[in-house]
Structure formats: C-alpha cells, structure tokens
Amino acid sequence: MMHIPVLVDKVLEILAPKEGGVYVDATLGGGGHSLALLERIGENGKVIGLDKDGATIAIAKKRLPSGMEIYREDFVNMKDVVKNEKVDGIIFDLGLSSFQLEDRNRGFSYTLDGPLDMRIDTNLTTKASDSLNRLSEEEIADIFKKFGEERNARKIAKLLDERKKKKPILTTGELVSIIKRVTPRRRHRKTLARIFQSLRIYVNDELNTLEKGLKEAVEILKVEGRLCVISYHSLEDRIVKNFFRELDGKKLRILTPKPLRPTRDEIERNRRSRSAKLRGAERL
Ligand SMILES: C[S@@+](CC[C@H](N)C(=O)[O-])C[C@H]1O[C@@H](n2cnc3c(N)ncnc32)[C@H](O)[C@@H]1O
C-alpha cells in the first residue's frame, strides 16, 4: 500500500522549519510530513505527532524514529499533549490517509465492500451504520444536504428509509446499491462521493472538531510560529478560510491570500492530492 504525503514542499515553505524548533504534526497518518520536518530541524528539534486512529499510530510508529513523541489523541486536545509548551509550527493534513481509505474494514470507500463503519477513532461507540439505521428520514436527508451538499438528498434518504425498515443497512455495498438505484448513471461517482463524505463528517463530527482544533493551535503557537492546514473539500476549506480571516491582523497574519494547490505533476503521481488546498498563517 502506497501512501504519499501531499504538498510537502509547500508545507515546508510555509512552516519554514528552524534548526532546534518544536513542531506539532496534528494529523500524523503515515508520518510523511513529520519525516520531512525531522530532516530540517536537526537533533535538537522535536516533532510531536498526534493521530486519533489506533491502527494509524501503529503504522506510524514503525515508520518514524523511535525517539519521536507520538500520541493517540484527537487534535482538539493538543494543548494538553504539549503540556502548555509553545511551539514553532503546526501542520494539519485533514481527512484520511490511503491506509484508512484502502482498508475495506473501515468502510470509508464506496469502491470497497465492507462494514459501514467510518469511525476514524475506533473507540467511538457509534458507527455510520448505527446512525443510518437509527436516524429519521429527515435527519438523514439533512446530513446529506449539509455535509455533502447533495441535491438529491431527500430522494436518497426516502429510499434508504424504506429499505432499512425491511432490513438494516450494514455494509458499504448495500448503501452503494441503494444510492445507485435513485441516481442517473452519469452522476454515480459524484453522488457516492458526496454521500460517503457527509456520513463520515457526521460520524466523526469533523467540522466542529476542525474549528476547535484550529483554536487550540493558535493558543499554543509562539509569536511568529506558523500554522499550515491542508483540506480536501470545500466545507473544510471554508472553515479554515473564515477562521484565518477572522483572526487576520489580530492573532494571525495570513500567508496565503489564495490557497496553494498541487501541480499537475503531483496530482498525476498522487491522486489523493487532487482536491488539496493549503492555507498558511503566522502567529502575531
Ligand atoms: C491525510 S492523513 C495525514 C497524512 C500525513 N500527513 C502523512 O504525511 O502521512 C490524516 C490523518 O489525520 C487523522 N485524523 C483525522 N482527524 C483527526 C483528529 N481530529 N485528531 C487526530 N487525528 C485525526 C486521520 O486518522 C489520518 O491518519
């Protein structure tokens, strides 16, 4: 399984890592960004890595130097993790790694049949299938609309509701086949992507978590410390953009008037990067 970190050169450009600096990788994943930072900061520097997915932590520990500080923790708790130390830079690379996307047992991908789980933190008690089978038709339609911007939300929610009254929906494959029944073939991929995205955001409360995480990050940055966020869909990017704008000239100085995007070359090498947008800011 290949996992290539996204926009590494641009992350380094924004964070401008210093020898001996202290950095937080808020979304460790396969550790690609951490490794790039470690190379720059020398032996006296430190990268503190966080990921809330236990399986990912196990992979990261194998790939990263044994002395690195690695925590299974949600990035909303980063202030506690760094024990009130101030840091020189923080990277958020949101969403999922290829390890998670390509593991059919996690239920994140509409191209792989498996349990409809979608929990990033497997200690959570509620899986996507639990919510889907428990919530009302209206609540489900709202999730599809709000977190997937899906225009066919009502129609899909209605069919799901009819179907789950006969038998609970437990697998990604079942969900995919129901969505396909009410979606024109030319829109299959986009609709599936939107519905899967919306459920994932709901299950992991991703938008609230992002806002809280960004607030924490600003609190632990040193003056002139740098913050760098890579997002993968417009709802996330909007939160980052608005957060930066609100604090611009107060606690932050925006370094990227427009988000930075991967080159065509990078997208060819790594399809996961195609929707990536990077925004950076400096702590005032
Ligand atoms: C795109 S991947 C990161 C890839 C990483 N930058 C690399 O180079 O390999 C995103 C990671 O963030 C983790 N994650 C998502 N939300 C999180 C949160 N709220 N707290 C901690 N980790 C989170 C996921 O488990 C996933 O491993």
GROMACS .gro file of C-alpha atoms and ligand atoms in nm:
model
  311
    1MET     CA    1   0.000   0.000   0.000
    2MET     CA    2   0.147   0.337  -0.106
    3HIS     CA    3   0.097   0.648   0.099
    4ILE     CA    4   0.248   0.965  -0.045
    5PRO     CA    5   0.230   1.282   0.163
    6VAL     CA    6   0.058   1.577  -0.005
    7LEU     CA    7   0.215   1.917  -0.086
    8VAL     CA    8   0.530   1.851   0.119
    9ASP     CA    9   0.740   2.126  -0.046
   10LYS     CA   10   0.472   2.384   0.013
   11VAL     CA   11   0.423   2.275   0.374
   12LEU     CA   12   0.797   2.327   0.429
   13GLU     CA   13   0.781   2.663   0.255
   14ILE     CA   14   0.501   2.781   0.487
   15LEU     CA   15   0.632   2.632   0.812
   16ALA     CA   16   0.992   2.729   0.730
   17PRO     CA   17   1.122   2.481   0.993
   18LYS     CA   18   1.414   2.602   1.203
   19GLU     CA   19   1.704   2.402   1.349
   20GLY     CA   20   1.609   2.311   1.702
   21GLY     CA   21   1.244   2.409   1.652
   22VAL     CA   22   0.941   2.236   1.806
   23TYR     CA   23   0.662   2.132   1.569
   24VAL     CA   24   0.328   1.957   1.601
   25ASP     CA   25   0.202   1.718   1.335
   26ALA     CA   26  -0.166   1.722   1.432
   27THR     CA   27  -0.259   1.450   1.182
   28LEU     CA   28   0.033   1.210   1.178
   29GLY     CA   29  -0.105   0.949   0.935
   30GLY     CA   30   0.183   0.770   0.763
   31GLY     CA   31   0.420   1.033   0.901
   32GLY     CA   32   0.525   1.185   0.568
   33HIS     CA   33   0.510   1.545   0.685
   34SER     CA   34   0.676   1.458   1.016
   35LEU     CA   35   0.967   1.294   0.837
   36ALA     CA   36   1.015   1.600   0.615
   37LEU     CA   37   1.015   1.825   0.924
   38LEU     CA   38   1.252   1.598   1.118
   39GLU     CA   39   1.504   1.623   0.834
   40ARG     CA   40   1.506   2.001   0.864
   41ILE     CA   41   1.513   2.061   1.238
   42GLY     CA   42   1.819   1.857   1.335
   43GLU     CA   43   1.886   1.664   1.653
   44ASN     CA   44   1.786   1.940   1.889
   45GLY     CA   45   1.448   1.987   1.727
   46LYS     CA   46   1.131   1.796   1.805
   47VAL     CA   47   0.818   1.687   1.622
   48ILE     CA   48   0.520   1.584   1.833
   49GLY     CA   49   0.280   1.365   1.636
   50LEU     CA   50  -0.092   1.311   1.703
   51ASP     CA   51  -0.345   1.083   1.542
   52LYS     CA   52  -0.669   0.958   1.690
   53ASP     CA   53  -0.670   0.635   1.492
   54GLY     CA   54  -0.504   0.349   1.679
   55ALA     CA   55  -0.427   0.147   1.364
   56THR     CA   56  -0.257   0.451   1.211
   57ILE     CA   57  -0.050   0.510   1.523
   58ALA     CA   58   0.079   0.152   1.497
   59ILE     CA   59   0.185   0.210   1.135
   60ALA     CA   60   0.340   0.549   1.212
   61LYS     CA   61   0.545   0.408   1.498
   62LYS     CA   62   0.706   0.160   1.259
   63ARG     CA   63   0.792   0.429   1.003
   64LEU     CA   64   0.916   0.705   1.232
   65PRO     CA   65   1.228   0.730   1.451
   66SER     CA   66   1.186   0.553   1.783
   67GLY     CA   67   1.254   0.865   1.989
   68MET     CA   68   0.972   1.065   1.836
   69GLU     CA   69   0.685   1.168   2.064
   70ILE     CA   70   0.373   1.005   1.923
   71TYR     CA   71   0.030   1.020   2.083
   72ARG     CA   72  -0.302   0.858   2.007
   73GLU     CA   73  -0.504   1.169   2.063
   74ASP     CA   74  -0.759   1.394   1.898
   75PHE     CA   75  -0.604   1.720   1.781
   76VAL     CA   76  -0.864   1.914   1.980
   77ASN     CA   77  -0.656   1.811   2.282
   78MET     CA   78  -0.320   1.926   2.152
   79LYS     CA   79  -0.276   2.185   2.425
   80ASP     CA   80  -0.278   1.912   2.691
   81VAL     CA   81  -0.048   1.696   2.481
   82VAL     CA   82   0.220   1.964   2.452
   83LYS     CA   83   0.175   2.040   2.823
   84ASN     CA   84   0.140   2.412   2.765
   85GLU     CA   85   0.472   2.432   2.580
   86LYS     CA   86   0.466   2.688   2.294
   87VAL     CA   87   0.561   2.558   1.952
   88ASP     CA   88   0.716   2.694   1.631
   89GLY     CA   89   0.476   2.538   1.385
   90ILE     CA   90   0.174   2.312   1.339
   91ILE     CA   91   0.058   2.113   1.039
   92PHE     CA   92  -0.295   1.984   0.992
   93ASP     CA   93  -0.334   1.750   0.693
   94LEU     CA   94  -0.705   1.677   0.725
   95GLY     CA   95  -0.912   1.380   0.622
   96LEU     CA   96  -0.787   1.029   0.574
   97SER     CA   97  -0.468   0.854   0.471
   98SER     CA   98  -0.453   0.590   0.199
   99PHE     CA   99  -0.405   0.332   0.475
  100GLN     CA  100  -0.753   0.411   0.602
  101LEU     CA  101  -0.918   0.462   0.262
  102GLU     CA  102  -0.785   0.136   0.124
  103ASP     CA  103  -0.881  -0.075   0.425
  104ARG     CA  104  -1.221  -0.222   0.339
  105ASN     CA  105  -1.291  -0.300   0.704
  106ARG     CA  106  -1.301   0.071   0.787
  107GLY     CA  107  -1.589   0.140   0.548
  108PHE     CA  108  -1.459   0.475   0.417
  109SER     CA  109  -1.452   0.389   0.048
  110TYR     CA  110  -1.751   0.344  -0.179
  111THR     CA  111  -1.538   0.131  -0.410
  112LEU     CA  112  -1.471  -0.139  -0.149
  113ASP     CA  113  -1.740  -0.352   0.008
  114GLY     CA  114  -1.713  -0.378   0.385
  115PRO     CA  115  -1.882  -0.287   0.713
  116LEU     CA  116  -2.037   0.061   0.711
  117ASP     CA  117  -1.818   0.185   0.994
  118MET     CA  118  -1.639   0.514   0.909
  119ARG     CA  119  -1.508   0.586   1.258
  120ILE     CA  120  -1.165   0.747   1.248
  121ASP     CA  121  -1.128   0.684   1.622
  122THR     CA  122  -1.240   0.325   1.667
  123ASN     CA  123  -1.308   0.393   2.037
  124LEU     CA  124  -1.617   0.586   1.929
  125THR     CA  125  -1.929   0.385   2.004
  126THR     CA  126  -2.140   0.488   1.704
  127LYS     CA  127  -2.064   0.362   1.353
  128ALA     CA  128  -2.210   0.504   1.033
  129SER     CA  129  -2.448   0.206   1.010
  130ASP     CA  130  -2.577   0.272   1.364
  131SER     CA  131  -2.664   0.632   1.275
  132LEU     CA  132  -2.805   0.545   0.935
  133ASN     CA  133  -3.039   0.284   1.082
  134ARG     CA  134  -3.141   0.491   1.385
  135LEU     CA  135  -3.198   0.843   1.246
  136SER     CA  136  -3.520   0.957   1.079
  137GLU     CA  137  -3.558   1.010   0.706
  138GLU     CA  138  -3.547   1.390   0.760
  139GLU     CA  139  -3.235   1.375   0.976
  140ILE     CA  140  -3.056   1.161   0.718
  141ALA     CA  141  -3.157   1.395   0.436
  142ASP     CA  142  -3.020   1.689   0.638
  143ILE     CA  143  -2.685   1.515   0.681
  144PHE     CA  144  -2.661   1.451   0.305
  145LYS     CA  145  -2.752   1.813   0.233
  146LYS     CA  146  -2.547   1.987   0.498
  147PHE     CA  147  -2.229   1.778   0.487
  148GLY     CA  148  -2.243   1.652   0.129
  149GLU     CA  149  -2.418   1.939  -0.049
  150GLU     CA  150  -2.616   1.667  -0.226
  151ARG     CA  151  -2.917   1.796  -0.419
  152ASN     CA  152  -3.086   1.455  -0.433
  153ALA     CA  153  -3.068   1.423  -0.055
  154ARG     CA  154  -3.443   1.380   0.006
  155LYS     CA  155  -3.490   1.118  -0.261
  156ILE     CA  156  -3.196   0.910  -0.145
  157ALA     CA  157  -3.299   0.940   0.222
  158LYS     CA  158  -3.651   0.826   0.134
  159LEU     CA  159  -3.535   0.511  -0.040
  160LEU     CA  160  -3.291   0.434   0.240
  161ASP     CA  161  -3.571   0.471   0.490
  162GLU     CA  162  -3.795   0.228   0.304
  163ARG     CA  163  -3.514  -0.021   0.264
  164LYS     CA  164  -3.393  -0.011   0.627
  165LYS     CA  165  -3.744  -0.077   0.758
  166LYS     CA  166  -3.720  -0.419   0.591
  167LYS     CA  167  -3.360  -0.494   0.690
  168PRO     CA  168  -3.088  -0.276   0.849
  169ILE     CA  169  -2.820  -0.139   0.615
  170LEU     CA  170  -2.489  -0.271   0.738
  171THR     CA  171  -2.238  -0.259   0.453
  172THR     CA  172  -2.092  -0.004   0.213
  173GLY     CA  173  -2.202  -0.227  -0.073
  174GLU     CA  174  -2.567  -0.215   0.036
  175LEU     CA  175  -2.555   0.164   0.069
  176VAL     CA  176  -2.391   0.199  -0.273
  177SER     CA  177  -2.651  -0.015  -0.447
  178ILE     CA  178  -2.938   0.182  -0.291
  179ILE     CA  179  -2.785   0.517  -0.394
  180LYS     CA  180  -2.728   0.388  -0.748
  181ARG     CA  181  -3.097   0.297  -0.780
  182VAL     CA  182  -3.208   0.661  -0.749
  183THR     CA  183  -2.915   0.827  -0.927
  184PRO     CA  184  -2.857   0.866  -1.302
  185ARG     CA  185  -2.553   0.665  -1.409
  186ARG     CA  186  -2.353   0.974  -1.513
  187ARG     CA  187  -2.382   1.108  -1.159
  188HIS     CA  188  -2.299   0.785  -0.972
  189ARG     CA  189  -1.943   0.872  -0.873
  190LYS     CA  190  -2.009   1.228  -0.759
  191THR     CA  191  -2.319   1.131  -0.564
  192LEU     CA  192  -2.150   0.838  -0.394
  193ALA     CA  193  -1.855   1.059  -0.301
  194ARG     CA  194  -2.088   1.323  -0.153
  195ILE     CA  195  -2.298   1.077   0.047
  196PHE     CA  196  -1.991   0.897   0.184
  197GLN     CA  197  -1.829   1.231   0.270
  198SER     CA  198  -2.140   1.350   0.452
  199LEU     CA  199  -2.171   1.038   0.665
  200ARG     CA  200  -1.803   1.046   0.753
  201ILE     CA  201  -1.825   1.411   0.859
  202TYR     CA  202  -2.129   1.330   1.071
  203VAL     CA  203  -1.986   1.017   1.237
  204ASN     CA  204  -1.662   1.192   1.332
  205ASP     CA  205  -1.811   1.538   1.395
  206GLU     CA  206  -1.536   1.660   1.166
  207LEU     CA  207  -1.636   2.023   1.115
  208ASN     CA  208  -1.677   2.108   1.485
  209THR     CA  209  -1.358   1.920   1.560
  210LEU     CA  210  -1.170   2.120   1.299
  211GLU     CA  211  -1.284   2.454   1.441
  212LYS     CA  212  -1.191   2.351   1.792
  213GLY     CA  213  -0.853   2.217   1.676
  214LEU     CA  214  -0.767   2.540   1.495
  215LYS     CA  215  -0.849   2.743   1.807
  216GLU     CA  216  -0.622   2.522   2.018
  217ALA     CA  217  -0.346   2.551   1.759
  218VAL     CA  218  -0.344   2.931   1.771
  219GLU     CA  219  -0.319   2.916   2.151
  220ILE     CA  220  -0.004   2.703   2.154
  221LEU     CA  221   0.187   2.882   1.877
  222LYS     CA  222   0.480   3.109   1.964
  223VAL     CA  223   0.476   3.459   1.823
  224GLU     CA  224   0.596   3.419   1.461
  225GLY     CA  225   0.506   3.049   1.481
  226ARG     CA  226   0.345   2.912   1.166
  227LEU     CA  227   0.021   2.725   1.106
  228CYS     CA  228  -0.041   2.522   0.792
  229VAL     CA  229  -0.369   2.347   0.702
  230ILE     CA  230  -0.437   2.115   0.408
  231SER     CA  231  -0.804   2.049   0.341
  232TYR     CA  232  -0.970   1.823   0.087
  233HIS     CA  233  -1.323   1.955   0.037
  234SER     CA  234  -1.497   2.289   0.028
  235LEU     CA  235  -1.670   2.263   0.367
  236GLU     CA  236  -1.336   2.217   0.543
  237ASP     CA  237  -1.164   2.482   0.336
  238ARG     CA  238  -1.440   2.733   0.414
  239ILE     CA  239  -1.389   2.679   0.787
  240VAL     CA  240  -1.013   2.732   0.757
  241LYS     CA  241  -1.056   3.038   0.533
  242ASN     CA  242  -1.308   3.203   0.767
  243PHE     CA  243  -1.108   3.117   1.077
  244PHE     CA  244  -0.796   3.277   0.928
  245ARG     CA  245  -0.988   3.584   0.810
  246GLU     CA  246  -1.146   3.641   1.149
  247LEU     CA  247  -0.811   3.643   1.323
  248ASP     CA  248  -0.615   3.820   1.048
  249GLY     CA  249  -0.443   4.128   1.191
  250LYS     CA  250  -0.538   4.020   1.545
  251LYS     CA  251  -0.381   3.687   1.633
  252LEU     CA  252  -0.271   3.579   1.285
  253ARG     CA  253  -0.123   3.711   0.963
  254ILE     CA  254  -0.243   3.525   0.655
  255LEU     CA  255   0.046   3.397   0.441
  256THR     CA  256  -0.164   3.258   0.155
  257PRO     CA  257  -0.415   3.510   0.015
  258LYS     CA  258  -0.525   3.225  -0.212
  259PRO     CA  259  -0.491   2.859  -0.114
  260LEU     CA  260  -0.190   2.676  -0.262
  261ARG     CA  261  -0.270   2.380  -0.487
  262PRO     CA  262  -0.071   2.079  -0.606
  263THR     CA  263   0.089   2.093  -0.950
  264ARG     CA  264  -0.043   1.878  -1.232
  265ASP     CA  265   0.265   1.660  -1.184
  266GLU     CA  266   0.188   1.599  -0.820
  267ILE     CA  267  -0.173   1.511  -0.898
  268GLU     CA  268  -0.053   1.260  -1.157
  269ARG     CA  269   0.178   1.098  -0.905
  270ASN     CA  270  -0.075   1.108  -0.623
  271ARG     CA  271  -0.447   1.118  -0.699
  272ARG     CA  272  -0.532   1.180  -0.335
  273SER     CA  273  -0.379   1.529  -0.374
  274ARG     CA  274  -0.617   1.640  -0.650
  275SER     CA  275  -0.856   1.829  -0.425
  276ALA     CA  276  -0.597   1.952  -0.173
  277LYS     CA  277  -0.585   2.319  -0.072
  278LEU     CA  278  -0.321   2.453   0.159
  279ARG     CA  279  -0.358   2.766   0.371
  280GLY     CA  280  -0.093   2.912   0.598
  281ALA     CA  281  -0.075   3.182   0.863
  282GLU     CA  282   0.175   3.327   1.109
  283ARG     CA  283   0.103   3.394   1.477
  284LEU     CA  284   0.115   3.761   1.573
  285LIG     C1  285  -0.441   1.283   0.535
  285LIG     S1  286  -0.396   1.186   0.672
  285LIG     C2  287  -0.240   1.252   0.719
  285LIG     C3  288  -0.127   1.207   0.635
  285LIG     C4  289   0.008   1.251   0.687
  285LIG     N1  290   0.025   1.393   0.681
  285LIG     C5  291   0.121   1.184   0.612
  285LIG     O1  292   0.207   1.254   0.560
  285LIG     O2  293   0.125   1.061   0.607
  285LIG     C6  294  -0.499   1.245   0.800
  285LIG     C7  295  -0.481   1.176   0.935
  285LIG     O3  296  -0.546   1.255   1.034
  285LIG     C8  297  -0.606   1.170   1.128
  285LIG     N2  298  -0.712   1.249   1.191
  285LIG     C9  299  -0.828   1.292   1.136
  285LIG     N3  300  -0.896   1.366   1.225
  285LIG    C10  301  -0.822   1.373   1.338
  285LIG    C11  302  -0.838   1.437   1.465
  285LIG     N4  303  -0.946   1.508   1.493
  285LIG     N5  304  -0.741   1.422   1.557
  285LIG    C12  305  -0.630   1.348   1.530
  285LIG     N6  306  -0.609   1.286   1.412
  285LIG    C13  307  -0.704   1.298   1.317
  285LIG    C14  308  -0.654   1.052   1.049
  285LIG     O4  309  -0.665   0.938   1.131
  285LIG    C15  310  -0.543   1.038   0.942
  285LIG     O5  311  -0.446   0.945   0.981
   0.00000   0.00000   0.00000
